[in-house]
Coordinates of C-alpha atoms and ligand atoms in Angstrom, one line a residue:
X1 CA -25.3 -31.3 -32.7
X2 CA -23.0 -30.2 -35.2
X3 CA -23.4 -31.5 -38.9
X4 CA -20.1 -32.3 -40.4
X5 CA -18.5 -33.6 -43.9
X6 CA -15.2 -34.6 -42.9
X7 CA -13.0 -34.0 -46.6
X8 CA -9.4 -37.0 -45.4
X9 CA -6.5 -38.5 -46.8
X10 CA -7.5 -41.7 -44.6
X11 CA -3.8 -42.3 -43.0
X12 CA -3.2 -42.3 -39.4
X13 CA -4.0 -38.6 -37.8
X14 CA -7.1 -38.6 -39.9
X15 CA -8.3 -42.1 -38.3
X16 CA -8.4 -41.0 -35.4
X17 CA -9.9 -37.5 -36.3
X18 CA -12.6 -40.3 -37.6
X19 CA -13.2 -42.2 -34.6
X20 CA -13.7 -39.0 -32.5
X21 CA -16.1 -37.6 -34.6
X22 CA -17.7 -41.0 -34.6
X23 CA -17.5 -41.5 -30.9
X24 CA -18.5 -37.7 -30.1
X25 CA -21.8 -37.6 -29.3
X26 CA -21.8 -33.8 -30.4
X27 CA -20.7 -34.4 -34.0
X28 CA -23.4 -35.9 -36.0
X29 CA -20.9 -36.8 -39.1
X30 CA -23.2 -36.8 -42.2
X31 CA -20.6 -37.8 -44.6
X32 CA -17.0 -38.3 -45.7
X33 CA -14.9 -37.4 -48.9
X34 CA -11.8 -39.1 -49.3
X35 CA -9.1 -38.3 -51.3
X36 CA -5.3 -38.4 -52.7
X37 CA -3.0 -37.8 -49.7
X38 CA -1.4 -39.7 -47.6
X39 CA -2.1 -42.5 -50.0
X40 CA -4.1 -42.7 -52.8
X41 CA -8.0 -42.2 -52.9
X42 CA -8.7 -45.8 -53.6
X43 CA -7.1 -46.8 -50.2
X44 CA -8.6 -43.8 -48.6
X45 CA -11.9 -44.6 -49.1
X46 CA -10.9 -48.0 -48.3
X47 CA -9.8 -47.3 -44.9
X48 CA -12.5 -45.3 -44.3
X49 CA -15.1 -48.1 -45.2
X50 CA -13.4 -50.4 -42.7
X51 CA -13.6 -47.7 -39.7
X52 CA -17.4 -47.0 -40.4
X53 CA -17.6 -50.8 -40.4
X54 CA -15.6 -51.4 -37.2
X55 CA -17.8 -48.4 -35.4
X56 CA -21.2 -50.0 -37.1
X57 CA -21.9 -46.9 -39.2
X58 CA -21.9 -47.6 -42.7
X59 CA -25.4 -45.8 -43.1
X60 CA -22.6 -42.6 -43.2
X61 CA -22.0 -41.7 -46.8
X62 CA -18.5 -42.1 -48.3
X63 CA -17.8 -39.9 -51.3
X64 CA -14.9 -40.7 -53.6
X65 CA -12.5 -37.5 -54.3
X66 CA -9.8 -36.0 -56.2
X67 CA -6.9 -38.5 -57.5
X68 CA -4.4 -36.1 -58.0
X69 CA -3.4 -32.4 -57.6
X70 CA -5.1 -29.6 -59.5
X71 CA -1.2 -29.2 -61.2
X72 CA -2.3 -32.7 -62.8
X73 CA 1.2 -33.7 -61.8
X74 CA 1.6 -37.5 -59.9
X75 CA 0.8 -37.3 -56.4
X76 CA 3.3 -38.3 -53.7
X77 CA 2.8 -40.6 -51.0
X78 CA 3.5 -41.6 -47.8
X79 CA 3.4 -44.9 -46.8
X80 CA 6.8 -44.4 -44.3
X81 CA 4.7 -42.4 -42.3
X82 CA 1.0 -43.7 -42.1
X83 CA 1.9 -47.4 -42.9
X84 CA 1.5 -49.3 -47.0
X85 CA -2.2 -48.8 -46.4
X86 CA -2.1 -46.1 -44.4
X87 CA -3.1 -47.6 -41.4
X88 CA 0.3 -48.2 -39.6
X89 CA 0.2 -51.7 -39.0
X90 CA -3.3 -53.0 -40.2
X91 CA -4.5 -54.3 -43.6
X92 CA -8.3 -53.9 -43.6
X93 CA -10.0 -56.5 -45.4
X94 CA -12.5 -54.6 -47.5
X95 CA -13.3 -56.0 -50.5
X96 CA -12.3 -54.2 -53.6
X97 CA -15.9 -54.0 -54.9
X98 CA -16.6 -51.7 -51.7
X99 CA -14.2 -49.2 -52.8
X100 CA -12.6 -49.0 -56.7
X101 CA -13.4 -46.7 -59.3
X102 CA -16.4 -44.3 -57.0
X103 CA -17.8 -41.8 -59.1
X104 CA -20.4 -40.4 -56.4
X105 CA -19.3 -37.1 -56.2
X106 CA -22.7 -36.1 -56.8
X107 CA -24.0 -36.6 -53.6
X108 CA -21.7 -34.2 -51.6
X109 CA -24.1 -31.4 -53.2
X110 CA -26.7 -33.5 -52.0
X111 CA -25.7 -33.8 -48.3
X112 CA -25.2 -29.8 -48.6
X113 CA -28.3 -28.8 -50.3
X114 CA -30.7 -31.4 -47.8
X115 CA -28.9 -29.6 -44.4
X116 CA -28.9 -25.7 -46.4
X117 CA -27.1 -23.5 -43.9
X118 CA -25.8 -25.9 -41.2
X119 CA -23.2 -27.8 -43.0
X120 CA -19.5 -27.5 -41.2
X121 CA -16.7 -29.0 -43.6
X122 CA -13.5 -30.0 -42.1
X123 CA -10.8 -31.1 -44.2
X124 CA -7.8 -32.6 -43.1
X125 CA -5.9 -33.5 -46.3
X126 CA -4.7 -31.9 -49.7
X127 CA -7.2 -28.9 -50.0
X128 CA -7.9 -30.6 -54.1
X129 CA -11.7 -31.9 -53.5
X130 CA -12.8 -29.2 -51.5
X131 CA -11.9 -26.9 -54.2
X132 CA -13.2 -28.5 -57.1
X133 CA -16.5 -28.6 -55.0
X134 CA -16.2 -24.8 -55.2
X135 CA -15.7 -24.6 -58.7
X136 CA -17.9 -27.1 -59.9
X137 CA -20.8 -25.8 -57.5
X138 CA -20.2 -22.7 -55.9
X139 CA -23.8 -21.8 -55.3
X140 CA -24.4 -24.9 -53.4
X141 CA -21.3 -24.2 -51.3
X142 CA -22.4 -21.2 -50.3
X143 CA -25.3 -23.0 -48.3
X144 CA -22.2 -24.1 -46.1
X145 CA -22.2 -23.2 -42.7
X146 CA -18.3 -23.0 -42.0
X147 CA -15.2 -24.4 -43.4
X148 CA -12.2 -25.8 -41.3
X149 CA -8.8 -26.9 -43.0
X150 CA -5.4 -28.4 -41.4
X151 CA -2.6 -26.8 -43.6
X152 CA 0.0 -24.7 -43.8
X153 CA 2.3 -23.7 -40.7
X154 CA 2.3 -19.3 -39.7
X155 CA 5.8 -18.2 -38.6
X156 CA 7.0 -21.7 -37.7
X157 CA 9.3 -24.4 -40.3
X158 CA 7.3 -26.5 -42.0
X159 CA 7.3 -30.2 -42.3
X160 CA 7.1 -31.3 -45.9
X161 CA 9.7 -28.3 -46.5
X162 CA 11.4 -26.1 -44.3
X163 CA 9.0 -23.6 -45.1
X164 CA 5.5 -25.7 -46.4
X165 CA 2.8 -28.2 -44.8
X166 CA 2.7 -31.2 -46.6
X167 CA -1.9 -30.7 -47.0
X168 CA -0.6 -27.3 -48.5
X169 CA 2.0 -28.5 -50.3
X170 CA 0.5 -31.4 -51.8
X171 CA -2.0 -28.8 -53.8
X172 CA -1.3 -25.1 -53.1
X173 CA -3.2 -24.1 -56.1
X174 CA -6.1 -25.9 -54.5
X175 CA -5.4 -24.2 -51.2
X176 CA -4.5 -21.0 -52.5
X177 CA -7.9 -20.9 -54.2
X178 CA -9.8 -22.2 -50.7
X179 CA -8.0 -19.8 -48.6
X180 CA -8.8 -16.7 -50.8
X181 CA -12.3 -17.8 -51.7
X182 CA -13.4 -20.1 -49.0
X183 CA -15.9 -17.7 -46.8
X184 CA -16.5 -18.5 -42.8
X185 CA -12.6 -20.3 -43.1
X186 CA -11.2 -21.3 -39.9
X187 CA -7.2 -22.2 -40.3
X188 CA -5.7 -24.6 -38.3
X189 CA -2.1 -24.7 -39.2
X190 CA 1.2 -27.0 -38.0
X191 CA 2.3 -24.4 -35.4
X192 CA -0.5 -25.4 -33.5
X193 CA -1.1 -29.2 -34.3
X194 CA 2.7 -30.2 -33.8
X195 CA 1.5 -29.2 -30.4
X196 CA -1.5 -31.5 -29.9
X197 CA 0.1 -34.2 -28.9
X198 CA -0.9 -37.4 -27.7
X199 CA 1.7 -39.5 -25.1
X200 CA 2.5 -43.1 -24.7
X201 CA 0.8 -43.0 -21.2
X202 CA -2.5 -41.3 -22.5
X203 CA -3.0 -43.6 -25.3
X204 CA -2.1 -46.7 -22.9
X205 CA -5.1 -45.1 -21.0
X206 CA -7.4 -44.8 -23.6
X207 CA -6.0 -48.5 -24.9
X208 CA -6.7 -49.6 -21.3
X209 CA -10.5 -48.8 -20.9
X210 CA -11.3 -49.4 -25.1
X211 CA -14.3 -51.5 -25.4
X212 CA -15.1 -51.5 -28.9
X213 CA -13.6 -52.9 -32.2
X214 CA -13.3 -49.2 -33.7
X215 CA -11.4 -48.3 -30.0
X216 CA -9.2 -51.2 -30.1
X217 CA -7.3 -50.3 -33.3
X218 CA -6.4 -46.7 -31.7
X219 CA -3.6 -49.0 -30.1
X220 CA -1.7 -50.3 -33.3
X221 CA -1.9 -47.0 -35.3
X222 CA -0.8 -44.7 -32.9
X223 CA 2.3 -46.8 -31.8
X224 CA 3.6 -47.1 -35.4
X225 CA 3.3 -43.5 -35.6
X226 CA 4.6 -43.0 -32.6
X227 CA 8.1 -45.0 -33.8
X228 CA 8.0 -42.7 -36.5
X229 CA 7.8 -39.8 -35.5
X230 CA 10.7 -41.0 -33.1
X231 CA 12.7 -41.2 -36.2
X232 CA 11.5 -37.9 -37.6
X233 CA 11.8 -35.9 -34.5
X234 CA 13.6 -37.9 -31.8
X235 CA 12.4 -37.1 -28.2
X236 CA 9.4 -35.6 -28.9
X237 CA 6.5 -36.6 -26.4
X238 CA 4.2 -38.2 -28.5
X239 CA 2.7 -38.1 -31.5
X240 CA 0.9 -34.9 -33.0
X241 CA -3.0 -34.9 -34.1
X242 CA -3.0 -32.7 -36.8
X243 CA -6.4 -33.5 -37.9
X244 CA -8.0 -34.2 -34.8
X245 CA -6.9 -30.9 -33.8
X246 CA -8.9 -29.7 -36.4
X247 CA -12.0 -31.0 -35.8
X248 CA -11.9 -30.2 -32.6
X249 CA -12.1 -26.6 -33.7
X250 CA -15.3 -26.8 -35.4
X251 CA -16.5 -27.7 -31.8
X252 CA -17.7 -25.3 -29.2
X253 CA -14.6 -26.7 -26.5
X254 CA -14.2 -23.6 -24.2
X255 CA -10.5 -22.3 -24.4
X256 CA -8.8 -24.7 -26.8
X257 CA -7.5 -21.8 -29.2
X258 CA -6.7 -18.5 -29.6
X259 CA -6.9 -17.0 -32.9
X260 CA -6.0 -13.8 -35.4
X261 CA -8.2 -13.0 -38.6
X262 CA -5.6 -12.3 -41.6
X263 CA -5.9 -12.7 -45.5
X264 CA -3.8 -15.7 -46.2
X265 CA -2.2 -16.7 -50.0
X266 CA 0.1 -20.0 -50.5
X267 CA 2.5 -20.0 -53.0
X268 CA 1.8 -21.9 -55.9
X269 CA 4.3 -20.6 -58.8
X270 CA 7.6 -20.3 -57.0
X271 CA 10.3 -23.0 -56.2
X272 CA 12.0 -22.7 -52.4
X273 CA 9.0 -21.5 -51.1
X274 CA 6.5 -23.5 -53.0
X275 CA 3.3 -24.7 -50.7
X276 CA 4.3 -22.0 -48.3
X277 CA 1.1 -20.5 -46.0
X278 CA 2.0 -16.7 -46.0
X279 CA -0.2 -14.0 -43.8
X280 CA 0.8 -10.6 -42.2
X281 CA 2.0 -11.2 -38.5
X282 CA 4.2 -8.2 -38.6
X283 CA 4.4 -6.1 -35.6
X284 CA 1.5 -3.8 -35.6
X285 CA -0.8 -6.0 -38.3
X286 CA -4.0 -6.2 -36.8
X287 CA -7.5 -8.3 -37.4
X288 CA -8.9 -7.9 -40.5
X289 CA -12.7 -7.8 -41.6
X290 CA -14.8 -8.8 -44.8
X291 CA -15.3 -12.4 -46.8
X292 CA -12.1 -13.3 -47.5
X293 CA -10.7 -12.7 -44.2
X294 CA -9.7 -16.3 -42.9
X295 CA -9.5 -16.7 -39.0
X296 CA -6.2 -18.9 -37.9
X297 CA -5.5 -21.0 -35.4
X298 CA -2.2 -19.6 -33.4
X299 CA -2.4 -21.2 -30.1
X300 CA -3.6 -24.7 -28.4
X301 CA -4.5 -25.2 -25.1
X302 CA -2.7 -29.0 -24.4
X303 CA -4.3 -29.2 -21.1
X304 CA -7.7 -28.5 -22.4
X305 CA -6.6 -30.8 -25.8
X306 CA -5.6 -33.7 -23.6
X307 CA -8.9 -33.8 -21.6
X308 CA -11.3 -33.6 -24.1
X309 CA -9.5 -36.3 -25.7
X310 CA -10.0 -38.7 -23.1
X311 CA -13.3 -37.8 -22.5
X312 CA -14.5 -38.6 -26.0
X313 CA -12.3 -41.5 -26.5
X314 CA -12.9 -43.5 -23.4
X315 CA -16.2 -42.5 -22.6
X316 CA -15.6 -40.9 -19.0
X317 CA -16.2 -37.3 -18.1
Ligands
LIG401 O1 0.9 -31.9 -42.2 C1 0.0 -32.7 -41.5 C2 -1.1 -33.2 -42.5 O2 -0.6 -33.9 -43.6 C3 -2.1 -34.1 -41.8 O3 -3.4 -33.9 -42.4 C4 -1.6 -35.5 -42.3 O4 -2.6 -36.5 -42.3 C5 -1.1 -35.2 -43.7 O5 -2.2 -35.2 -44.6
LIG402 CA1 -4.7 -35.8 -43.2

């Protein structure tokens, strides 16, 4: 089983990122950290309260992170996209005491130093709280096993900018920093999440054999998003799982990816291409070695993606 802090912006894709992780009897998920995003961290750690409460798992440590970007500007959010609370169409009713002013970010070093070398972080928002975990502890991060992060988008457009990924351009200091520093990085960027997508019909199917109260709000959430992305992008098939496509990568699914190994740098200083994911995919660049040598993410196997899906999310083989 495969130990895993899972670092959201609790909005729609990283809901149901959650409920596989909770419903995969692979992942044993040993905490959460949720921060500004999508929304802010208050209603983050709000919605993620209510989906360990719907699956019956709030013995699963929540850990309050970063408000804002390590700029210090004023965050921007998204509530057109994930819903006002981030949860397309549902309110959660959490009481405010269960979630307001957290200051436990203690016990992520805790989590890390009682599993020492078999921690796996994926994070699926704005890279800020993984990298203040760096900074304020680097030598307990480096009892981390391996470090997964949805952002930026390699030799494709972008989505928050015609060139950036909203995770990386919500903090590209922050993810700058994680993708220089970050050791045992796996990089799953846009180019290959836009194509993890989930259709009307397959989420019908899953809707069809739910059986739980965590499984029955898969419904609701992905049919808002599915409307908007119909807005955003009309046509397109379904709805993209950018963060579920990223935990799935920390898993041992034969023949999901293929991958290249390249030194990676966002752009943090400039202006048209600020929050941009840059890495050398110029004819003849090759693999590289050493530390900082992140690998990436560059191709998805939707066939393979669509059938572990449905295994894990309706229970059937
Ligand atoms: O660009 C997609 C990413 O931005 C996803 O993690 C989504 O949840 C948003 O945070
Ligand atoms: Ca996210």
């Amino acid at each position: 089983m495969k130990k895993i802090i899972l670092f959201a912006d609790t909005g729609i894709d990283d809901s149901i990122a959650l409920t596989y992780a909770l419903k995969n009897p692979e992942v044993d998920l040993i905490g959460v950290v949720s921060g500004y995003g999508n929304i802010d961290r208050e209603k983050a750690y709000r919605n993620v309260e209510y989906l360990l409460e719907l699956a019956g798992r709030t013995d699963i440590p929540v850990i309050a992170g970063a408000t804002r970007p390590l700029s210090g500007e004023e965050p921007e959010f998204f509530p057109e996209i994930h819903g006002i609370e981030g949860l397309g169409p549902i309110d959660p009713p959490i009481p405010e005491e269960r979630y307001a002013n957290r200051t436990n970010f203690s016990k992520l070093f805790n989590l890390i130093k009682d599993n020492r070398d078999e921690v796996i972080i994926v994070n699926v928002g704005r890279c800020t709280s993984l990298a203040i975990a760096h900074y304020l502890s680097p030598e307990v991060m480096e009892d981390v096993k391996e470090t997964y992060v949805m952002g930026g988008a390699f030799i494709e457009p972008g989505n928050e900018t015609e060139v950036a990924e909203a995770n990386f351009f919500g903090d590209p200091i922050a993810a700058n920093y994680v993708c220089q520093n970050v050791v045992n990085l796996t990089i799953v960027p846009l180019n290959v999440t836009r194509d993890a997508l989930l259709s009307p019909s397959i989420v019908n199917l899953i809707d069809t054999r739910s059986d739980s109260p965590l499984e029955e709000i898969i419904k609701p959430i992905l049919d808002f998003y599915y409307e908007v992305y119909q807005q955003l992008e009309p046509g397109i098939a379904g709805t993209p799982q950018h963060d579920l496509a990223a935990l799935m990568a920390a898993l041992d699914i034969s023949g999901l990816y293929e991958y290249k190994k390249r030194e990676v740098k966002v752009e943090y200083k400039g202006n048209f291409a600020y929050g941009k994911s840059i890495a050398d995919f110029r004819p003849g660049s090759s693999n590289c070695f050493g530390p900082n040598c992140a690998r990436i993410a560059l191709k998805i196997n939707h066939d393979v993606f669509v059938s572990n899906v449905l295994e894990i999310l309706t229970n059937h083989k």
